[in-house]
């Protein structure tokens, strides 16, 4: 996945008595200045007060991104939350098996701290951007019992308890899912490693969701006590089959790991533009379903 600085929308809680608390509205619903200085970061404190807890609003950053002065300005003016676009992914953090390298991940975290921003971890498991030694000839048993737990522990423990949330698994649900699928069917529909072998053939590798459960169980063991643990995906948030599948997988994770719902989360990738976005009413419905469980929407 990739978040772009141009792909975001502004959220704020309006203080006017015309809007009954705790309504949260899009700035675009009510207009916004077309000239002058716009400092969204100054609004976020009020949003957090209205919400009753921290309101995280941010984008991606890597230390090697071009136009660093622009990046610094944006994160000083618009955002209060930073996520590494690539620096915390598996190819960057475990280049050889068993050897942890958190250099870039920690550098992004330091950038967040330097700009008084919080930091979100992305990600500990994804079928893409894997190191050269993966998938290799790793067996299903080795992957679930050793490889994933070791990697998740090294990364989450190494980054510390201040990380607000981790995308524990990323993009594991297929795009061709349909209503009523089981959690396993939702993930198998993706057709990627490790439910399939690395050559993209029809051979199954991991035949259940044990790799997902292993990642979340380990993350829960080593994350901070208030860190949210998320399943993250794209094309979600609307009232469609893929969003329903993400919720089904989330419930399966909870049932098989006993992680309390109030420690879990769903990341909705914000690949949005003025012509492509999830309708507000559908987002509200999806968020309400999660809130009923005690799960955070991100």
PDB file of C-alpha atoms in Angstrom, residues 156-277:
ATOM      1  CA  UNK A 156       7.291  -4.432  17.744  1.00  0.00           C
ATOM      2  CA  UNK A 157       9.531  -4.911  20.764  1.00  0.00           C
ATOM      3  CA  UNK A 158      12.306  -2.953  19.077  1.00  0.00           C
ATOM      4  CA  UNK A 159      10.085   0.040  18.282  1.00  0.00           C
ATOM      5  CA  UNK A 160       8.812   0.381  21.836  1.00  0.00           C
ATOM      6  CA  UNK A 161       5.522   0.903  23.598  1.00  0.00           C
ATOM      7  CA  UNK A 162       4.841   4.444  22.364  1.00  0.00           C
ATOM      8  CA  UNK A 163       3.686   3.309  18.903  1.00  0.00           C
ATOM      9  CA  UNK A 164      -0.019   4.160  18.815  1.00  0.00           C
ATOM     10  CA  UNK A 165      -1.008   1.287  16.530  1.00  0.00           C
ATOM     11  CA  UNK A 166       0.451  -1.417  14.334  1.00  0.00           C
ATOM     12  CA  UNK A 167      -0.815  -2.775  11.046  1.00  0.00           C
ATOM     13  CA  UNK A 168      -0.120  -6.334  12.089  1.00  0.00           C
ATOM     14  CA  UNK A 169      -1.325  -7.794   8.784  1.00  0.00           C
ATOM     15  CA  UNK A 170      -1.725  -5.846   5.566  1.00  0.00           C
ATOM     16  CA  UNK A 171      -3.923  -6.523   2.542  1.00  0.00           C
ATOM     17  CA  UNK A 172      -4.793 -10.146   3.212  1.00  0.00           C
ATOM     18  CA  UNK A 173      -8.418 -10.060   1.963  1.00  0.00           C
ATOM     19  CA  UNK A 174      -9.195 -10.709  -1.704  1.00  0.00           C
ATOM     20  CA  UNK A 175     -10.871  -8.291  -4.086  1.00  0.00           C
ATOM     21  CA  UNK A 176     -13.183 -10.959  -5.481  1.00  0.00           C
ATOM     22  CA  UNK A 177     -14.900 -11.871  -2.229  1.00  0.00           C
ATOM     23  CA  UNK A 178     -18.650 -12.289  -1.940  1.00  0.00           C
ATOM     24  CA  UNK A 179     -21.182 -11.963   0.828  1.00  0.00           C
ATOM     25  CA  UNK A 180     -21.288 -14.750   3.391  1.00  0.00           C
ATOM     26  CA  UNK A 181     -17.740 -16.028   2.982  1.00  0.00           C
ATOM     27  CA  UNK A 182     -15.907 -17.468   5.964  1.00  0.00           C
ATOM     28  CA  UNK A 183     -12.783 -15.764   7.268  1.00  0.00           C
ATOM     29  CA  UNK A 184     -10.588 -18.384   5.601  1.00  0.00           C
ATOM     30  CA  UNK A 185     -12.395 -18.008   2.276  1.00  0.00           C
ATOM     31  CA  UNK A 186     -11.970 -14.226   2.459  1.00  0.00           C
ATOM     32  CA  UNK A 187      -8.209 -14.615   2.820  1.00  0.00           C
ATOM     33  CA  UNK A 188      -7.825 -17.495   0.358  1.00  0.00           C
ATOM     34  CA  UNK A 189      -9.602 -15.350  -2.237  1.00  0.00           C
ATOM     35  CA  UNK A 190      -6.527 -13.105  -2.229  1.00  0.00           C
ATOM     36  CA  UNK A 191      -4.563 -15.886  -3.893  1.00  0.00           C
ATOM     37  CA  UNK A 192      -1.207 -14.696  -2.582  1.00  0.00           C
ATOM     38  CA  UNK A 193       1.549 -16.151  -0.425  1.00  0.00           C
ATOM     39  CA  UNK A 194       1.332 -17.671   2.121  1.00  0.00           C
ATOM     40  CA  UNK A 195      -2.074 -19.187   1.338  1.00  0.00           C
ATOM     41  CA  UNK A 196      -0.485 -20.084  -2.002  1.00  0.00           C
ATOM     42  CA  UNK A 197       3.094 -21.062  -2.772  1.00  0.00           C
ATOM     43  CA  UNK A 198       5.462 -18.278  -3.787  1.00  0.00           C
ATOM     44  CA  UNK A 199       5.424 -19.266  -7.482  1.00  0.00           C
ATOM     45  CA  UNK A 200       1.804 -18.163  -7.733  1.00  0.00           C
ATOM     46  CA  UNK A 201       0.635 -21.673  -8.567  1.00  0.00           C
ATOM     47  CA  UNK A 202      -2.495 -23.392  -7.360  1.00  0.00           C
ATOM     48  CA  UNK A 203      -0.756 -25.286  -4.548  1.00  0.00           C
ATOM     49  CA  UNK A 204      -1.886 -24.305  -1.066  1.00  0.00           C
ATOM     50  CA  UNK A 205       0.839 -23.565   1.476  1.00  0.00           C
ATOM     51  CA  UNK A 206      -0.805 -22.444   4.733  1.00  0.00           C
ATOM     52  CA  UNK A 207      -4.257 -24.011   4.701  1.00  0.00           C
ATOM     53  CA  UNK A 208      -5.748 -22.088   7.616  1.00  0.00           C
ATOM     54  CA  UNK A 209      -5.399 -18.684   9.278  1.00  0.00           C
ATOM     55  CA  UNK A 210      -2.701 -19.778  11.696  1.00  0.00           C
ATOM     56  CA  UNK A 211      -0.239 -17.310  10.138  1.00  0.00           C
ATOM     57  CA  UNK A 212      -2.608 -14.431  10.937  1.00  0.00           C
ATOM     58  CA  UNK A 213      -3.219 -15.691  14.458  1.00  0.00           C
ATOM     59  CA  UNK A 214       0.538 -16.078  15.036  1.00  0.00           C
ATOM     60  CA  UNK A 215       1.176 -12.490  13.963  1.00  0.00           C
ATOM     61  CA  UNK A 216      -1.541 -11.043  16.195  1.00  0.00           C
ATOM     62  CA  UNK A 217      -0.738 -13.205  19.214  1.00  0.00           C
ATOM     63  CA  UNK A 218       2.894 -12.132  19.075  1.00  0.00           C
ATOM     64  CA  UNK A 219       2.007  -8.497  18.499  1.00  0.00           C
ATOM     65  CA  UNK A 220      -0.290  -8.512  21.504  1.00  0.00           C
ATOM     66  CA  UNK A 221       2.442 -10.022  23.668  1.00  0.00           C
ATOM     67  CA  UNK A 222       5.042  -7.361  22.834  1.00  0.00           C
ATOM     68  CA  UNK A 223       3.107  -4.185  21.988  1.00  0.00           C
ATOM     69  CA  UNK A 224       2.440  -1.388  24.445  1.00  0.00           C
ATOM     70  CA  UNK A 225      -0.597  -1.787  26.676  1.00  0.00           C
ATOM     71  CA  UNK A 226      -2.535   0.891  24.788  1.00  0.00           C
ATOM     72  CA  UNK A 227      -1.297   0.084  21.277  1.00  0.00           C
ATOM     73  CA  UNK A 228      -4.043  -0.890  18.842  1.00  0.00           C
ATOM     74  CA  UNK A 229      -3.423  -3.915  16.619  1.00  0.00           C
ATOM     75  CA  UNK A 230      -4.924  -3.594  13.156  1.00  0.00           C
ATOM     76  CA  UNK A 231      -5.850  -5.515  10.068  1.00  0.00           C
ATOM     77  CA  UNK A 232      -5.272  -3.037   7.250  1.00  0.00           C
ATOM     78  CA  UNK A 233      -6.686  -3.098   3.720  1.00  0.00           C
ATOM     79  CA  UNK A 234      -7.758  -1.047   0.720  1.00  0.00           C
ATOM     80  CA  UNK A 235     -11.155  -0.685  -1.021  1.00  0.00           C
ATOM     81  CA  UNK A 236     -12.840  -0.957   2.349  1.00  0.00           C
ATOM     82  CA  UNK A 237     -15.138   1.239   4.395  1.00  0.00           C
ATOM     83  CA  UNK A 238     -18.145   1.120   2.134  1.00  0.00           C
ATOM     84  CA  UNK A 239     -20.992  -1.341   2.695  1.00  0.00           C
ATOM     85  CA  UNK A 240     -19.521  -3.959   0.368  1.00  0.00           C
ATOM     86  CA  UNK A 241     -18.452  -7.593   0.556  1.00  0.00           C
ATOM     87  CA  UNK A 242     -14.789  -6.767   1.142  1.00  0.00           C
ATOM     88  CA  UNK A 243     -15.567  -4.604   4.176  1.00  0.00           C
ATOM     89  CA  UNK A 244     -17.791  -7.405   5.507  1.00  0.00           C
ATOM     90  CA  UNK A 245     -14.927  -9.862   4.966  1.00  0.00           C
ATOM     91  CA  UNK A 246     -12.490  -7.684   6.903  1.00  0.00           C
ATOM     92  CA  UNK A 247     -14.933  -7.651   9.806  1.00  0.00           C
ATOM     93  CA  UNK A 248     -15.334 -11.441   9.551  1.00  0.00           C
ATOM     94  CA  UNK A 249     -11.550 -11.925   9.650  1.00  0.00           C
ATOM     95  CA  UNK A 250     -11.293  -9.534  12.591  1.00  0.00           C
ATOM     96  CA  UNK A 251     -13.834 -11.578  14.543  1.00  0.00           C
ATOM     97  CA  UNK A 252     -11.918 -14.743  13.695  1.00  0.00           C
ATOM     98  CA  UNK A 253      -8.709 -13.163  14.998  1.00  0.00           C
ATOM     99  CA  UNK A 254     -10.372 -12.242  18.260  1.00  0.00           C
ATOM    100  CA  UNK A 255     -11.917 -15.682  18.693  1.00  0.00           C
ATOM    101  CA  UNK A 256      -8.609 -17.470  18.075  1.00  0.00           C
ATOM    102  CA  UNK A 257      -6.254 -15.179  20.004  1.00  0.00           C
ATOM    103  CA  UNK A 258      -8.508 -13.880  22.816  1.00  0.00           C
ATOM    104  CA  UNK A 259      -7.199 -10.369  22.214  1.00  0.00           C
ATOM    105  CA  UNK A 260      -9.804  -7.982  23.629  1.00  0.00           C
ATOM    106  CA  UNK A 261     -11.722  -6.069  20.979  1.00  0.00           C
ATOM    107  CA  UNK A 262     -10.663  -2.822  22.630  1.00  0.00           C
ATOM    108  CA  UNK A 263      -7.088  -3.590  21.568  1.00  0.00           C
ATOM    109  CA  UNK A 264      -7.991  -4.333  17.948  1.00  0.00           C
ATOM    110  CA  UNK A 265      -8.500  -2.013  14.999  1.00  0.00           C
ATOM    111  CA  UNK A 266      -9.226  -1.887  11.293  1.00  0.00           C
ATOM    112  CA  UNK A 267      -7.136   0.289   9.016  1.00  0.00           C
ATOM    113  CA  UNK A 268      -9.053   1.759   6.097  1.00  0.00           C
ATOM    114  CA  UNK A 269      -6.488   2.820   3.507  1.00  0.00           C
ATOM    115  CA  UNK A 270      -7.325   6.337   2.410  1.00  0.00           C
ATOM    116  CA  UNK A 271      -6.612   6.155  -1.303  1.00  0.00           C
ATOM    117  CA  UNK A 272      -9.069   8.926  -1.956  1.00  0.00           C
ATOM    118  CA  UNK A 273      -9.431  11.755  -4.427  1.00  0.00           C
ATOM    119  CA  UNK A 274     -12.117  14.266  -5.353  1.00  0.00           C
ATOM    120  CA  UNK A 275     -13.600  11.712  -7.759  1.00  0.00           C
ATOM    121  CA  UNK A 276     -13.023   8.480  -5.851  1.00  0.00           C
ATOM    122  CA  UNK A 277     -14.033   8.140  -2.214  1.00  0.00           C
TER     123      UNK A 277
END
